[in-house]
mmCIF file of C-alpha atoms and ligand atoms in Angstrom:
data_model
loop_
_atom_site.group_PDB
_atom_site.id
_atom_site.type_symbol
_atom_site.label_atom_id
_atom_site.label_comp_id
_atom_site.label_asym_id
_atom_site.label_seq_id
_atom_site.Cartn_x
_atom_site.Cartn_y
_atom_site.Cartn_z
ATOM 1 C CA UNK T 131 -51.591 18.331 -13.057
ATOM 2 C CA UNK T 132 -48.333 16.398 -12.806
ATOM 3 C CA UNK T 133 -48.167 13.627 -10.161
ATOM 4 C CA UNK T 134 -45.144 15.134 -8.887
ATOM 5 C CA UNK T 135 -47.640 18.759 -8.160
ATOM 6 C CA UNK T 136 -50.787 16.541 -6.892
ATOM 7 C CA UNK T 137 -48.669 15.160 -4.412
ATOM 8 C CA UNK T 138 -46.911 18.556 -3.348
ATOM 9 C CA UNK T 139 -50.491 20.007 -3.322
ATOM 10 C CA UNK T 140 -51.916 16.822 -1.595
ATOM 11 C CA UNK T 141 -48.945 17.302 1.325
ATOM 12 C CA UNK T 142 -48.923 20.415 1.814
ATOM 13 C CA UNK T 143 -52.630 20.854 2.324
ATOM 14 C CA UNK T 144 -52.522 17.924 5.239
ATOM 15 C CA UNK T 145 -49.316 19.336 6.872
ATOM 16 C CA UNK T 146 -51.218 22.860 6.936
ATOM 17 C CA UNK T 147 -54.574 21.189 8.577
ATOM 18 C CA UNK T 148 -52.122 19.400 10.681
ATOM 19 C CA UNK T 149 -50.768 22.964 12.040
ATOM 20 C CA UNK T 150 -54.503 23.794 12.598
ATOM 21 C CA UNK T 151 -55.074 21.388 14.790
ATOM 22 C CA UNK T 152 -51.924 21.372 16.749
ATOM 23 C CA UNK T 153 -50.267 24.466 16.521
ATOM 24 C CA UNK T 154 -47.015 23.805 18.415
ATOM 25 C CA UNK T 155 -46.009 21.191 15.708
ATOM 26 C CA UNK T 156 -44.565 17.728 16.723
ATOM 27 C CA UNK T 157 -46.856 15.578 14.838
ATOM 28 C CA UNK T 158 -44.770 13.559 12.153
ATOM 29 C CA UNK T 159 -46.262 12.805 8.746
ATOM 30 C CA UNK T 160 -45.521 9.247 7.826
ATOM 31 C CA UNK T 161 -45.786 8.928 3.480
ATOM 32 C CA UNK T 162 -46.881 4.839 3.457
ATOM 33 C CA UNK T 163 -45.659 4.322 -0.162
ATOM 34 C CA UNK T 164 -46.342 0.418 -0.672
ATOM 35 C CA UNK T 165 -47.765 -0.356 -4.588
ATOM 36 C CA UNK T 166 -46.003 3.474 -4.918
ATOM 37 C CA UNK T 167 -42.659 4.072 -7.197
ATOM 38 C CA UNK T 168 -39.405 5.170 -5.423
ATOM 39 C CA UNK T 169 -40.516 8.254 -7.172
ATOM 40 C CA UNK T 170 -43.453 8.789 -5.890
ATOM 41 C CA UNK T 171 -41.975 8.668 -2.588
ATOM 42 C CA UNK T 172 -39.406 10.930 -3.310
ATOM 43 C CA UNK T 173 -41.754 13.665 -4.572
ATOM 44 C CA UNK T 174 -43.935 13.164 -1.482
ATOM 45 C CA UNK T 175 -40.310 13.491 0.908
ATOM 46 C CA UNK T 176 -39.372 16.835 -1.468
ATOM 47 C CA UNK T 177 -43.025 18.322 -0.337
ATOM 48 C CA UNK T 178 -42.027 18.049 3.532
ATOM 49 C CA UNK T 179 -43.118 14.502 4.827
ATOM 50 C CA UNK T 180 -41.144 13.221 7.795
ATOM 51 C CA UNK T 181 -41.268 9.458 7.458
ATOM 52 C CA UNK T 182 -41.443 6.403 4.862
ATOM 53 C CA UNK T 183 -43.574 3.490 5.989
ATOM 54 C CA UNK T 184 -43.352 0.532 3.717
ATOM 55 C CA UNK T 185 -45.067 -2.808 4.297
ATOM 56 C CA UNK T 186 -43.721 -5.103 2.621
ATOM 57 C CA UNK T 187 -39.798 -6.082 2.594
ATOM 58 C CA UNK T 188 -39.422 -7.515 -0.706
ATOM 59 C CA UNK T 189 -41.133 -4.291 -2.267
ATOM 60 C CA UNK T 190 -39.065 -1.945 0.458
ATOM 61 C CA UNK T 191 -35.462 -3.995 -0.582
ATOM 62 C CA UNK T 192 -36.175 -3.067 -3.979
ATOM 63 C CA UNK T 193 -37.230 0.425 -3.668
ATOM 64 C CA UNK T 194 -34.647 1.912 -0.930
ATOM 65 C CA UNK T 195 -32.222 -1.463 -0.730
ATOM 66 C CA UNK T 196 -29.522 -0.031 -3.366
ATOM 67 C CA UNK T 197 -29.909 3.528 -2.105
ATOM 68 C CA UNK T 198 -31.367 4.682 1.285
ATOM 69 C CA UNK T 199 -34.305 6.819 1.441
ATOM 70 C CA UNK T 200 -33.632 10.572 2.456
ATOM 71 C CA UNK T 201 -36.238 10.056 5.367
ATOM 72 C CA UNK T 202 -35.967 7.463 8.219
ATOM 73 C CA UNK T 203 -37.612 4.189 6.859
ATOM 74 C CA UNK T 204 -40.122 2.643 9.018
ATOM 75 C CA UNK T 205 -41.399 -0.982 8.370
ATOM 76 C CA UNK T 206 -44.929 -1.189 9.322
ATOM 77 C CA UNK T 207 -46.043 -4.525 7.806
ATOM 78 C CA UNK T 208 -46.354 -7.951 9.525
ATOM 79 C CA UNK T 209 -42.931 -8.950 10.835
ATOM 80 C CA UNK T 210 -42.552 -12.892 9.379
ATOM 81 C CA UNK T 211 -39.203 -14.132 11.199
ATOM 82 C CA UNK T 212 -37.755 -15.585 7.775
ATOM 83 C CA UNK T 213 -37.534 -11.752 6.520
ATOM 84 C CA UNK T 214 -36.313 -10.259 9.594
ATOM 85 C CA UNK T 215 -32.485 -10.131 8.241
ATOM 86 C CA UNK T 216 -33.627 -8.309 5.707
ATOM 87 C CA UNK T 217 -35.581 -5.854 7.609
ATOM 88 C CA UNK T 218 -32.624 -5.187 10.290
ATOM 89 C CA UNK T 219 -30.670 -4.448 7.477
ATOM 90 C CA UNK T 220 -32.712 -1.704 5.770
ATOM 91 C CA UNK T 221 -35.221 0.029 8.250
ATOM 92 C CA UNK T 222 -34.435 2.470 10.894
ATOM 93 C CA UNK T 223 -37.435 1.294 12.900
ATOM 94 C CA UNK T 224 -39.725 -1.697 12.909
ATOM 95 C CA UNK T 225 -42.952 -0.493 14.370
ATOM 96 C CA UNK T 226 -45.494 -3.583 13.902
ATOM 97 C CA UNK T 227 -43.855 -5.815 16.635
ATOM 98 C CA UNK T 228 -46.239 -7.809 18.380
ATOM 99 C CA UNK T 229 -45.266 -11.294 19.743
ATOM 100 C CA UNK T 230 -42.323 -12.576 21.679
ATOM 101 C CA UNK T 231 -41.411 -14.688 18.660
ATOM 102 C CA UNK T 232 -41.183 -11.412 16.463
ATOM 103 C CA UNK T 233 -38.981 -9.769 19.565
ATOM 104 C CA UNK T 234 -36.976 -12.525 19.794
ATOM 105 C CA UNK T 235 -35.935 -13.004 15.849
ATOM 106 C CA UNK T 236 -35.032 -9.550 15.955
ATOM 107 C CA UNK T 237 -32.880 -9.603 18.878
ATOM 108 C CA UNK T 238 -30.865 -12.317 17.595
ATOM 109 C CA UNK T 239 -30.116 -10.550 14.408
ATOM 110 C CA UNK T 240 -29.134 -7.292 15.922
ATOM 111 C CA UNK T 241 -25.869 -6.223 16.536
ATOM 112 C CA UNK T 242 -26.851 -2.505 17.815
ATOM 113 C CA UNK T 243 -30.136 -1.331 19.385
ATOM 114 C CA UNK T 244 -32.905 -0.658 16.986
ATOM 115 C CA UNK T 245 -36.123 1.415 17.485
ATOM 116 C CA UNK T 246 -39.272 -0.510 17.733
ATOM 117 C CA UNK T 247 -42.865 -0.032 18.613
ATOM 118 C CA UNK T 248 -45.389 -2.527 19.878
ATOM 119 C CA UNK T 249 -48.508 -2.908 17.352
ATOM 120 C CA UNK T 250 -51.881 -3.053 19.372
ATOM 121 C CA UNK T 251 -54.781 -4.463 18.198
ATOM 122 C CA UNK T 252 -56.972 -1.822 19.983
ATOM 123 C CA UNK T 253 -60.293 -2.423 18.148
ATOM 124 C CA UNK T 254 -59.875 -6.512 19.124
ATOM 125 C CA UNK T 255 -60.329 -7.825 15.193
ATOM 126 C CA UNK T 256 -59.838 -10.865 14.368
ATOM 127 C CA UNK T 257 -58.694 -10.346 11.015
ATOM 128 C CA UNK T 258 -55.848 -7.745 12.442
ATOM 129 C CA UNK T 259 -52.560 -8.186 13.905
ATOM 130 C CA UNK T 260 -51.230 -6.663 16.954
ATOM 131 C CA UNK T 261 -51.267 -7.057 21.183
ATOM 132 C CA UNK T 262 -54.639 -7.832 22.768
ATOM 133 C CA UNK T 263 -54.501 -4.003 24.804
ATOM 134 C CA UNK T 264 -54.349 -6.087 27.857
ATOM 135 C CA UNK T 265 -51.111 -7.845 26.917
ATOM 136 C CA UNK T 266 -49.224 -4.579 26.249
ATOM 137 C CA UNK T 267 -48.365 -3.989 30.237
ATOM 138 C CA UNK T 268 -46.971 -7.225 30.361
ATOM 139 C CA UNK T 269 -45.290 -7.285 27.399
ATOM 140 C CA UNK T 270 -43.297 -3.777 27.702
ATOM 141 C CA UNK T 271 -42.177 -5.222 31.203
ATOM 142 C CA UNK T 272 -40.763 -8.119 29.523
ATOM 143 C CA UNK T 273 -38.566 -6.347 26.735
ATOM 144 C CA UNK T 274 -35.623 -5.741 29.619
ATOM 145 C CA UNK T 275 -34.634 -9.620 28.244
ATOM 146 C CA UNK T 276 -33.657 -7.861 24.950
ATOM 147 C CA UNK T 277 -31.351 -5.905 25.154
ATOM 148 C CA UNK T 278 -31.294 -4.620 21.788
ATOM 149 C CA UNK T 279 -34.893 -3.338 21.538
ATOM 150 C CA UNK T 280 -35.941 -0.384 22.364
ATOM 151 C CA UNK T 281 -39.589 1.002 22.389
ATOM 152 C CA UNK T 282 -39.985 4.455 21.404
ATOM 153 C CA UNK T 283 -43.933 4.201 20.828
ATOM 154 C CA UNK T 284 -46.979 2.189 20.510
ATOM 155 C CA UNK T 285 -48.836 1.628 16.654
ATOM 156 C CA UNK T 286 -52.181 0.944 15.714
ATOM 157 C CA UNK T 287 -54.469 -0.042 12.874
ATOM 158 C CA UNK T 288 -58.125 0.881 14.246
ATOM 159 C CA UNK T 289 -61.093 -0.764 12.556
ATOM 160 C CA UNK T 290 -62.339 0.595 9.169
ATOM 161 C CA UNK T 291 -65.760 2.740 9.225
ATOM 162 C CA UNK T 292 -68.415 0.842 8.303
ATOM 163 C CA UNK T 293 -70.354 3.831 7.305
ATOM 164 C CA UNK T 294 -70.521 7.481 7.897
ATOM 165 C CA UNK T 295 -73.261 7.272 10.930
ATOM 166 C CA UNK T 296 -72.611 9.055 14.101
ATOM 167 C CA UNK T 297 -72.598 6.281 16.306
ATOM 168 C CA UNK T 298 -69.587 4.660 14.020
ATOM 169 C CA UNK T 299 -67.306 7.400 14.035
ATOM 170 C CA UNK T 300 -68.326 7.801 18.128
ATOM 171 C CA UNK T 301 -66.827 4.027 18.136
ATOM 172 C CA UNK T 302 -63.693 5.234 16.240
ATOM 173 C CA UNK T 303 -63.267 8.420 18.197
ATOM 174 C CA UNK T 304 -64.069 6.032 21.660
ATOM 175 C CA UNK T 305 -61.290 3.229 20.419
ATOM 176 C CA UNK T 306 -58.457 6.323 19.424
ATOM 177 C CA UNK T 307 -59.136 7.585 23.206
ATOM 178 C CA UNK T 308 -58.930 4.157 24.625
ATOM 179 C CA UNK T 309 -55.449 3.371 22.408
ATOM 180 C CA UNK T 310 -54.249 7.023 23.855
ATOM 181 C CA UNK T 311 -55.315 6.267 27.580
ATOM 182 C CA UNK T 312 -53.276 2.933 27.052
ATOM 183 C CA UNK T 313 -50.070 4.442 25.713
ATOM 184 C CA UNK T 314 -50.138 7.057 28.602
ATOM 185 C CA UNK T 315 -50.455 4.458 30.944
ATOM 186 C CA UNK T 316 -47.873 2.846 29.335
ATOM 187 C CA UNK T 317 -45.568 5.483 29.186
ATOM 188 C CA UNK T 318 -45.980 6.303 32.793
ATOM 189 C CA UNK T 319 -44.521 2.651 33.778
ATOM 190 C CA UNK T 320 -41.106 4.326 32.846
ATOM 191 C CA UNK T 321 -39.432 1.395 31.698
ATOM 192 C CA UNK T 322 -35.695 2.185 30.841
ATOM 193 C CA UNK T 323 -35.848 0.415 27.618
ATOM 194 C CA UNK T 324 -39.497 1.783 26.387
ATOM 195 C CA UNK T 325 -39.641 5.399 26.383
ATOM 196 C CA UNK T 326 -42.565 5.549 24.380
ATOM 197 C CA UNK T 327 -42.294 8.884 22.849
ATOM 198 C CA UNK T 328 -44.555 7.921 19.973
ATOM 199 C CA UNK T 329 -48.211 6.906 19.385
ATOM 200 C CA UNK T 330 -48.371 5.973 15.720
ATOM 201 C CA UNK T 331 -51.972 6.051 15.229
ATOM 202 C CA UNK T 332 -54.270 7.378 12.062
ATOM 203 C CA UNK T 333 -54.610 6.575 8.580
ATOM 204 C CA UNK T 334 -56.331 8.837 5.627
ATOM 205 C CA UNK T 335 -59.724 8.525 6.801
ATOM 206 C CA UNK T 336 -59.713 9.242 10.031
ATOM 207 C CA UNK T 337 -56.249 11.292 10.839
ATOM 208 C CA UNK T 338 -57.282 14.242 12.395
ATOM 209 C CA UNK T 339 -59.358 12.617 15.317
ATOM 210 C CA UNK T 340 -56.501 10.676 15.685
ATOM 211 C CA UNK T 341 -54.371 13.654 16.389
ATOM 212 C CA UNK T 342 -57.199 15.670 18.549
ATOM 213 C CA UNK T 343 -57.170 12.258 20.954
ATOM 214 C CA UNK T 344 -53.140 12.502 20.956
ATOM 215 C CA UNK T 345 -51.135 10.580 17.898
ATOM 216 C CA UNK T 346 -48.015 11.806 17.835
ATOM 217 C CA UNK T 347 -47.558 10.147 13.997
ATOM 218 C CA UNK T 348 -49.835 9.852 11.172
ATOM 219 C CA UNK T 349 -49.702 7.352 8.353
ATOM 220 C CA UNK T 350 -50.966 8.362 4.781
ATOM 221 C CA UNK T 351 -51.212 6.674 1.861
ATOM 222 C CA UNK T 352 -53.939 7.052 -0.196
ATOM 223 C CA UNK T 353 -54.521 10.665 0.955
ATOM 224 C CA UNK T 354 -51.124 11.739 -0.410
ATOM 225 C CA UNK T 355 -50.974 9.374 -3.626
ATOM 226 C CA UNK T 356 -54.455 8.567 -4.541
ATOM 227 C CA UNK T 357 -55.980 5.413 -4.653
ATOM 228 C CA UNK T 358 -53.898 2.707 -4.952
ATOM 229 C CA UNK T 359 -53.435 0.618 -7.926
ATOM 230 C CA UNK T 360 -55.478 -2.722 -7.942
ATOM 231 C CA UNK T 361 -53.115 -5.407 -7.851
ATOM 232 C CA UNK T 362 -54.444 -8.607 -9.212
HETATM 233 C C1 PLP V 1284 -51.772 1.247 3.920
HETATM 234 C C2 PLP V 1284 -51.296 1.382 5.252
HETATM 235 C C3 PLP V 1284 -51.850 2.486 5.743
HETATM 236 C C4 PLP V 1284 -51.900 3.855 4.957
HETATM 237 O O1 PLP V 1284 -53.190 3.754 4.573
HETATM 238 P P1 PLP V 1284 -54.046 4.920 3.604
HETATM 239 O O2 PLP V 1284 -55.812 4.660 4.139
HETATM 240 O O3 PLP V 1284 -54.141 4.716 2.044
HETATM 241 O O4 PLP V 1284 -53.724 5.880 4.181
HETATM 242 C C5 PLP V 1284 -51.021 2.934 7.305
HETATM 243 N N1 PLP V 1284 -50.777 1.990 7.831
HETATM 244 C C6 PLP V 1284 -50.540 0.814 7.567
HETATM 245 C C7 PLP V 1284 -49.528 -0.308 8.727
HETATM 246 C C8 PLP V 1284 -51.201 0.470 6.456
HETATM 247 O O5 PLP V 1284 -50.201 -1.031 5.732
#
């Protein structure tokens, strides 16, 4: 089977399963295209993914800088403030705002409103980016000082699963639940600059649980494209 057919088949299957879990629809499927070619990403769009996510600015500029992506392009990588001007030019949404420094540097470069999400480190891992859960509500309250930022959701990268034991799976689902609770609580705060329609949670290994917990946006790389090429 060609890579185009493989991608088509995998995306079709994911959309079908998604529809089984949430028959009403509404959950967005983002293809995460890091280390993938522009052509592979376009095949995923052809097969029905709703969004494209990139997590390296330089790579994204090469792929989408000359000809825009056919669906909204989201930045999901760590924001380096020296690359903010490229991020603003290229992306329809920056889903990984996790500090005042990043918010301020975006604000300084913006001439129109940019949809963003706040990244939350729900598992509290030292190795992960993101705001600590207890910092999210105070942060949201302060976003009004950056009039060009519109916070459309919360995003999280959950700790990787260490094994397939019952206890481990329970831990992950518990963290997903905590994330969904935090999202609902923040939404209820009702800040005009933070409609928080989206909860971006769930990757290739765990997205079904994330959707059951309330995720509205899943980010899949491996499950659509196969294992990532090893980069030396
Ligand atoms: C790579 C990546 C994904 C997709 O990971 P897979 O396990 O390949 O589905 C999702 N979110 C972020 C932030 C990523 O960097």
